[in-house]
Amino acid sequence: MDVITIAASPKTPYICADPIKGQIEIKGRSIPENSIEFYRPLVEWLEQYSGQEMKTTQVKIQLEYFNTSSSKCVLDIFKRLEVMYRKGWNIEIYWYYDEDDEDMYESGVDYQSILTCPISLVEVKSM
Amino acid sequence: MACECANNSIARTDFDLSKWVEQKREGKVLLEHVGSFTSDFIDAILPEMEQDVNENVENDGIRKKVFHVFVECIQNLYHHVEPLEMIEQEYGDCRMGAIFLVVEGNGCRITTGNFVKKTKVEVLSSKIEKINAMDSNELKAFYRETISKQAFSAKGGAGIGMIDIARKSGNKLGYQFYSVAGSPDLCFFSFDVFIS
């Protein structure tokens, strides 16, 4: 299966999903009006990826801003990863937040409390 | 900040847009738009708004919250403005909404206004009253419960916008419904968020 790469825009994040490396990265702002449509390629990719041979998969999410429809899409992606985790996949989720961004830290804690698969919160020093 | 109405009834006096706009201009207005809300308009206004906030709000934390809440509010308008044919001539579009970003004291107020179906008044006001009655821990639990259980709406909403706005702002949400003369089905929904 293919690597998917989506370039960042002022309202949407950079996305890269690499099946060989077992890496998914989402970085930037996620404030589109049509979040479901925006995240659909990644959701479809993940559906296909979860049918492949199990491998350690790293998921790195570093968002500056995200709207509530994006937060729901991210939760749906995490729920798919959680299903894989329960099947025995080694899933490592990293939630990056700026050291000054209490709300983004809280969002990571929200996901931790909702999901059973582990999510590491990683503080990033402000520039 | 308490909401303007303590109950869920629609104000008895008919809605007067120019009076409402005048009232919402109180303070230092950074941004004001009364008209239609398209995706292109939102694309154009966000950088402008961000620059205005950077220049006028000193506190980093408040700046981030203002941006976050503004995006949520403007996208609510994009998704939920109901068309009112009789205003088309005046505004060039029957899907009229309004947004204000105003500096007030040490914080900011974001006000939105839009026409909504009267059938939605009960649901909207109950939701806001429920949110306003919660403390921060209850809001956190309500947010987590709602995002986990609620499916996406037909309009692509996650059903957590209002809860998220209340959590980010840390203040009670202000709102008022006004009846609209000549429109049996619609009323005007005025919504205030204070970020401090």
Tab-separated table of C-alpha atoms in Angstrom:
chain	number	residue	atom	x	y	z
A	1	MET	CA	0.000	0.000	0.000
A	2	ASP	CA	1.042	3.590	-0.614
A	3	VAL	CA	2.393	6.389	1.532
A	4	ILE	CA	-0.099	9.231	1.754
A	5	THR	CA	1.108	12.786	2.121
A	6	ILE	CA	-1.144	15.818	2.385
A	7	ALA	CA	0.522	19.238	2.389
A	8	ALA	CA	-0.438	21.710	5.094
A	9	SER	CA	-2.727	24.644	4.298
A	10	PRO	CA	-3.763	27.611	6.487
A	11	LYS	CA	-6.727	25.557	7.736
A	12	THR	CA	-5.508	21.974	7.466
A	13	PRO	CA	-2.492	20.101	8.854
A	14	TYR	CA	0.339	18.260	7.165
A	15	ILE	CA	-0.440	14.564	7.133
A	16	CYS	CA	1.908	11.722	6.333
A	17	ALA	CA	1.113	8.039	6.720
A	18	ASP	CA	3.875	5.589	5.839
A	19	PRO	CA	2.992	1.875	5.840
A	20	ILE	CA	6.616	0.697	5.549
A	21	LYS	CA	7.913	2.759	8.481
A	22	GLY	CA	4.659	2.295	10.404
A	23	GLN	CA	4.362	6.004	11.034
A	24	ILE	CA	1.470	8.436	10.983
A	25	GLU	CA	2.062	12.133	11.469
A	26	ILE	CA	-0.425	15.005	11.747
A	27	LYS	CA	1.032	18.460	12.265
A	28	GLY	CA	-0.237	22.038	12.100
A	29	ARG	CA	-3.673	23.641	12.255
A	30	SER	CA	-6.805	21.635	11.814
A	31	ILE	CA	-9.753	23.985	11.415
A	32	PRO	CA	-11.520	22.981	8.182
A	33	GLU	CA	-15.289	23.422	7.845
A	34	ASN	CA	-15.495	19.909	6.410
A	35	SER	CA	-13.339	17.869	8.781
A	36	ILE	CA	-14.923	14.512	7.912
A	37	GLU	CA	-14.078	14.992	4.260
A	38	PHE	CA	-10.570	16.192	5.073
A	39	TYR	CA	-9.715	13.189	7.273
A	40	ARG	CA	-11.418	10.627	5.005
A	41	PRO	CA	-8.213	9.680	3.047
A	42	LEU	CA	-6.391	8.986	6.327
A	43	VAL	CA	-9.326	6.978	7.723
A	44	GLU	CA	-9.460	4.893	4.518
A	45	TRP	CA	-5.691	4.434	4.578
A	46	LEU	CA	-5.901	3.270	8.208
A	47	GLU	CA	-8.649	0.807	7.349
A	48	GLN	CA	-6.402	-0.755	4.721
A	49	TYR	CA	-3.315	-0.573	6.958
A	50	SER	CA	-5.078	-2.369	9.810
A	51	GLY	CA	-5.593	-5.340	7.487
A	52	GLN	CA	-1.832	-5.634	6.855
A	53	GLU	CA	0.677	-7.597	8.892
A	54	MET	CA	1.017	-6.251	12.452
A	55	LYS	CA	3.896	-3.889	13.085
A	56	THR	CA	4.926	-1.281	15.635
A	57	THR	CA	3.101	1.882	14.639
A	58	GLN	CA	4.012	5.361	15.810
A	59	VAL	CA	1.395	8.077	15.670
A	60	LYS	CA	2.620	11.633	16.209
A	61	ILE	CA	0.103	14.421	16.546
A	62	GLN	CA	1.230	18.012	16.955
A	63	LEU	CA	-1.570	20.504	16.523
A	64	GLU	CA	-1.453	24.231	17.027
A	65	TYR	CA	-5.229	24.676	16.822
A	66	PHE	CA	-8.053	22.304	16.098
A	67	ASN	CA	-11.792	22.833	15.844
A	68	THR	CA	-14.305	20.555	17.506
A	69	SER	CA	-15.158	18.649	14.330
A	70	SER	CA	-11.437	17.887	13.899
A	71	SER	CA	-11.210	16.773	17.531
A	72	LYS	CA	-14.025	14.315	16.847
A	73	CYS	CA	-12.235	13.068	13.684
A	74	VAL	CA	-9.010	12.614	15.667
A	75	LEU	CA	-10.965	10.631	18.265
A	76	ASP	CA	-12.380	8.417	15.498
A	77	ILE	CA	-8.833	7.790	14.231
A	78	PHE	CA	-7.701	6.973	17.786
A	79	LYS	CA	-10.640	4.579	18.189
A	80	ARG	CA	-9.546	2.706	15.061
A	81	LEU	CA	-6.002	2.547	16.479
A	82	GLU	CA	-7.444	1.305	19.757
A	83	VAL	CA	-9.146	-1.599	17.967
A	84	MET	CA	-5.764	-2.483	16.423
A	85	TYR	CA	-4.099	-2.162	19.855
A	86	ARG	CA	-6.613	-4.615	21.335
A	87	LYS	CA	-5.837	-7.057	18.533
A	88	GLY	CA	-2.200	-7.014	19.609
A	89	TRP	CA	-0.669	-4.236	17.515
A	90	ASN	CA	2.033	-2.204	19.238
A	91	ILE	CA	0.560	1.272	18.872
A	92	GLU	CA	2.497	4.251	20.216
A	93	ILE	CA	0.564	7.509	20.221
A	94	TYR	CA	2.408	10.749	20.969
A	95	TRP	CA	0.399	13.911	21.629
A	96	TYR	CA	2.637	16.981	21.406
A	97	TYR	CA	1.667	20.242	23.050
A	98	ASP	CA	3.363	23.592	23.456
A	99	GLU	CA	4.550	24.132	27.043
A	100	ASP	CA	2.357	27.261	27.263
A	101	ASP	CA	-0.719	25.673	25.725
A	102	GLU	CA	-2.808	24.411	28.601
A	103	ASP	CA	-5.829	23.733	26.377
A	104	MET	CA	-3.875	21.483	24.003
A	105	TYR	CA	-2.445	19.613	27.018
A	106	GLU	CA	-6.027	19.222	28.338
A	107	SER	CA	-7.129	17.831	24.976
A	108	GLY	CA	-4.438	15.162	25.271
A	109	VAL	CA	-5.665	14.326	28.770
A	110	ASP	CA	-9.237	14.129	27.405
A	111	TYR	CA	-8.141	11.515	24.864
A	112	GLN	CA	-6.185	9.615	27.522
A	113	SER	CA	-9.303	9.413	29.676
A	114	ILE	CA	-11.546	8.260	26.819
A	115	LEU	CA	-9.235	5.624	25.306
A	116	THR	CA	-7.641	2.499	26.686
A	117	CYS	CA	-4.609	2.487	24.400
A	118	PRO	CA	-1.719	4.488	25.855
A	119	ILE	CA	-1.160	8.080	24.735
A	120	SER	CA	2.092	9.826	25.674
A	121	LEU	CA	1.857	13.558	26.252
A	122	VAL	CA	4.999	15.285	25.054
A	123	GLU	CA	5.743	18.874	26.016
A	124	VAL	CA	7.383	21.007	23.356
A	125	LYS	CA	9.377	24.073	24.384
A	126	SER	CA	7.978	27.346	23.064
A	127	MET	CA	10.017	29.015	20.327
B	1	MET	CA	-21.012	37.039	33.173
B	2	ALA	CA	-24.655	36.084	33.397
B	3	CYS	CA	-26.651	35.532	30.243
B	4	GLU	CA	-29.057	38.234	29.205
B	5	CYS	CA	-32.099	36.094	29.778
B	6	ALA	CA	-32.556	33.764	32.674
B	7	ASN	CA	-35.144	31.618	30.925
B	8	ASN	CA	-35.550	30.094	27.505
B	9	SER	CA	-38.322	32.379	26.250
B	10	ILE	CA	-38.083	34.539	23.170
B	11	ALA	CA	-37.904	38.285	23.885
B	12	ARG	CA	-41.305	39.970	23.535
B	13	THR	CA	-40.052	42.909	21.501
B	14	ASP	CA	-39.406	42.296	17.825
B	15	PHE	CA	-35.849	42.076	16.678
B	16	ASP	CA	-34.247	45.269	15.392
B	17	LEU	CA	-30.973	44.449	13.681
B	18	SER	CA	-29.527	47.971	13.645
B	19	LYS	CA	-30.227	48.405	17.370
B	20	TRP	CA	-28.694	45.019	18.105
B	21	VAL	CA	-25.580	45.840	16.026
B	22	GLU	CA	-25.235	49.172	17.834
B	23	GLN	CA	-25.489	47.431	21.198
B	24	LYS	CA	-22.869	44.835	20.263
B	25	ARG	CA	-20.410	47.516	19.112
B	26	GLU	CA	-19.884	48.611	22.690
B	27	GLY	CA	-16.162	48.412	23.493
B	28	LYS	CA	-13.171	48.419	21.149
B	29	VAL	CA	-14.361	46.603	18.040
B	30	LEU	CA	-11.538	44.658	16.381
B	31	LEU	CA	-13.699	42.970	13.824
B	32	GLU	CA	-17.301	43.197	12.697
B	33	HIS	CA	-19.117	41.406	9.908
B	34	VAL	CA	-22.815	41.400	9.157
B	35	GLY	CA	-23.607	39.418	6.036
B	36	SER	CA	-23.049	35.975	4.582
B	37	PHE	CA	-20.507	33.440	5.855
B	38	THR	CA	-18.914	31.424	3.079
B	39	SER	CA	-15.856	29.213	3.304
B	40	ASP	CA	-13.902	31.772	1.232
B	41	PHE	CA	-14.940	34.582	3.563
B	42	ILE	CA	-13.772	32.570	6.599
B	43	ASP	CA	-10.439	31.873	4.835
B	44	ALA	CA	-9.980	35.597	4.293
B	45	ILE	CA	-11.085	36.831	7.703
B	46	LEU	CA	-9.063	34.458	9.925
B	47	PRO	CA	-5.584	35.885	9.166
B	48	GLU	CA	-6.992	39.399	9.577
B	49	MET	CA	-8.566	38.476	12.881
B	50	GLU	CA	-5.369	36.806	14.101
B	51	GLN	CA	-3.360	39.918	13.318
B	52	ASP	CA	-5.906	42.149	15.098
B	53	VAL	CA	-5.761	39.931	18.181
B	54	ASN	CA	-1.946	39.828	18.168
B	55	GLU	CA	-1.839	43.615	18.061
B	56	ASN	CA	-4.526	44.243	20.678
B	57	VAL	CA	-4.376	41.412	23.209
B	58	GLU	CA	-1.219	41.129	25.292
B	59	ASN	CA	-1.807	37.870	27.095
B	60	ASP	CA	-0.641	34.838	25.034
B	61	GLY	CA	-3.108	32.469	26.699
B	62	ILE	CA	-6.075	34.756	25.981
B	63	ARG	CA	-4.933	35.243	22.368
B	64	LYS	CA	-4.962	31.500	21.756
B	65	LYS	CA	-8.344	31.077	23.394
B	66	VAL	CA	-9.803	33.976	21.397
B	67	PHE	CA	-8.608	32.442	18.133
B	68	HIS	CA	-9.955	29.038	19.097
B	69	VAL	CA	-13.384	30.329	20.175
B	70	PHE	CA	-13.616	32.667	17.162
B	71	VAL	CA	-13.039	29.755	14.765
B	72	GLU	CA	-15.689	27.686	16.523
B	73	CYS	CA	-18.190	30.573	16.504
B	74	ILE	CA	-17.673	31.542	12.868
B	75	GLN	CA	-17.947	27.925	11.762
B	76	ASN	CA	-21.165	27.574	13.766
B	77	LEU	CA	-22.511	30.450	11.668
B	78	TYR	CA	-21.271	28.792	8.476
B	79	HIS	CA	-23.115	25.588	9.357
B	80	HIS	CA	-26.237	26.854	11.121
B	81	VAL	CA	-27.434	30.172	9.648
B	82	GLU	CA	-31.030	29.754	8.477
B	83	PRO	CA	-32.054	31.640	5.346
B	84	LEU	CA	-34.577	34.462	5.701
B	85	GLU	CA	-35.813	35.517	2.260
B	86	MET	CA	-36.998	38.972	3.328
B	87	ILE	CA	-33.486	40.151	4.217
B	88	GLU	CA	-31.941	39.183	0.895
B	89	GLN	CA	-32.418	42.606	-0.671
B	90	GLU	CA	-30.816	44.349	2.294
B	91	TYR	CA	-27.787	42.046	2.681
B	92	GLY	CA	-27.447	40.588	-0.805
B	93	ASP	CA	-27.853	37.135	0.711
B	94	CYS	CA	-30.719	35.569	2.594
B	95	ARG	CA	-28.239	33.589	4.732
B	96	MET	CA	-27.326	36.525	6.944
B	97	GLY	CA	-25.307	36.175	10.116
B	98	ALA	CA	-23.191	38.498	12.233
B	99	ILE	CA	-19.959	38.254	14.195
B	100	PHE	CA	-18.163	40.774	16.410
B	101	LEU	CA	-14.806	40.590	18.119
B	102	VAL	CA	-14.536	43.258	20.774
B	103	VAL	CA	-11.900	44.060	23.395
B	104	GLU	CA	-13.597	44.575	26.759
B	105	GLY	CA	-11.473	45.295	29.816
B	106	ASN	CA	-8.708	42.691	30.128
B	107	GLY	CA	-10.409	40.253	27.802
B	108	CYS	CA	-12.427	39.871	24.640
B	109	ARG	CA	-16.054	39.331	23.737
B	110	ILE	CA	-17.080	37.351	20.694
B	111	THR	CA	-20.697	37.893	19.700
B	112	THR	CA	-22.554	36.035	16.977
B	113	GLY	CA	-26.060	36.516	15.686
B	114	ASN	CA	-28.076	34.447	13.266
B	115	PHE	CA	-31.590	33.430	12.396
B	116	VAL	CA	-32.619	30.014	13.695
B	117	LYS	CA	-35.815	28.010	13.413
B	118	LYS	CA	-38.141	28.536	16.379
B	119	THR	CA	-38.273	24.763	16.745
B	120	LYS	CA	-34.596	24.852	17.768
B	121	VAL	CA	-35.030	27.437	20.537
B	122	GLU	CA	-35.908	24.915	23.217
B	123	VAL	CA	-32.997	22.566	22.407
B	124	LEU	CA	-30.476	25.407	22.133
B	125	SER	CA	-31.525	27.219	25.292
B	126	SER	CA	-31.681	23.986	27.329
B	127	LYS	CA	-28.197	23.080	26.150
B	128	ILE	CA	-26.773	26.502	27.052
B	129	GLU	CA	-28.556	26.532	30.428
B	130	LYS	CA	-27.183	23.050	31.159
B	131	ILE	CA	-23.646	24.168	30.230
B	132	ASN	CA	-23.945	27.393	32.254
B	133	ALA	CA	-24.990	25.428	35.340
B	134	MET	CA	-21.793	23.338	35.239
B	135	ASP	CA	-18.455	24.002	36.902
B	136	SER	CA	-15.202	23.298	35.037
B	137	ASN	CA	-14.953	19.663	36.178
B	138	GLU	CA	-18.550	18.953	35.186
B	139	LEU	CA	-17.950	20.593	31.791
B	140	LYS	CA	-14.875	18.419	31.286
B	141	ALA	CA	-16.865	15.261	32.036
B	142	PHE	CA	-19.768	16.419	29.816
B	143	TYR	CA	-17.353	17.134	26.940
B	144	ARG	CA	-15.733	13.700	27.234
B	145	GLU	CA	-19.073	11.935	27.420
B	146	THR	CA	-20.499	13.836	24.438
B	147	ILE	CA	-17.485	13.485	22.128
B	148	SER	CA	-17.362	9.746	22.878
B	149	LYS	CA	-21.033	8.976	22.390
B	150	GLN	CA	-22.479	11.476	19.942
B	151	ALA	CA	-22.288	10.743	16.215
B	152	PHE	CA	-21.559	13.475	13.665
B	153	SER	CA	-24.624	15.531	12.710
B	154	ALA	CA	-25.818	15.762	9.108
B	155	LYS	CA	-23.995	19.129	8.925
B	156	GLY	CA	-20.725	17.527	10.073
B	157	GLY	CA	-20.867	18.977	13.585
B	158	ALA	CA	-19.502	16.995	16.503
B	159	GLY	CA	-22.141	18.316	18.953
B	160	ILE	CA	-19.438	19.616	21.278
B	161	GLY	CA	-18.989	23.172	19.985
B	162	MET	CA	-20.890	24.939	22.762
B	163	ILE	CA	-19.293	22.815	25.486
B	164	ASP	CA	-15.848	23.474	24.049
B	165	ILE	CA	-16.511	27.221	23.809
B	166	ALA	CA	-17.609	27.278	27.468
B	167	ARG	CA	-14.538	25.270	28.536
B	168	LYS	CA	-12.103	27.466	26.644
B	169	SER	CA	-13.694	30.766	27.693
B	170	GLY	CA	-14.032	29.846	31.357
B	171	ASN	CA	-17.104	32.105	31.561
B	172	LYS	CA	-20.860	31.648	31.352
B	173	LEU	CA	-22.335	31.882	27.867
B	174	GLY	CA	-24.649	34.829	27.190
B	175	TYR	CA	-27.606	34.471	24.864
B	176	GLN	CA	-30.947	35.886	23.841
B	177	PHE	CA	-33.625	34.942	21.321
B	178	TYR	CA	-35.653	37.653	19.559
B	179	SER	CA	-38.874	37.258	17.605
B	180	VAL	CA	-38.708	38.460	14.011
B	181	ALA	CA	-41.627	40.517	12.678
B	182	GLY	CA	-43.054	38.949	9.526
B	183	SER	CA	-41.402	35.597	10.070
B	184	PRO	CA	-43.572	32.969	11.764
B	185	ASP	CA	-40.880	30.248	11.734
B	186	LEU	CA	-37.648	32.022	12.579
B	187	CYS	CA	-36.194	33.960	15.459
B	188	PHE	CA	-32.851	35.704	15.947
B	189	PHE	CA	-30.260	34.045	18.174
B	190	SER	CA	-27.777	36.400	19.836
B	191	PHE	CA	-24.801	34.674	21.474
B	192	ASP	CA	-22.007	36.212	23.592
B	193	VAL	CA	-18.772	34.600	24.715
B	194	PHE	CA	-16.435	36.393	27.129
B	195	ILE	CA	-12.788	35.353	27.236
B	196	SER	CA	-10.728	36.730	30.102
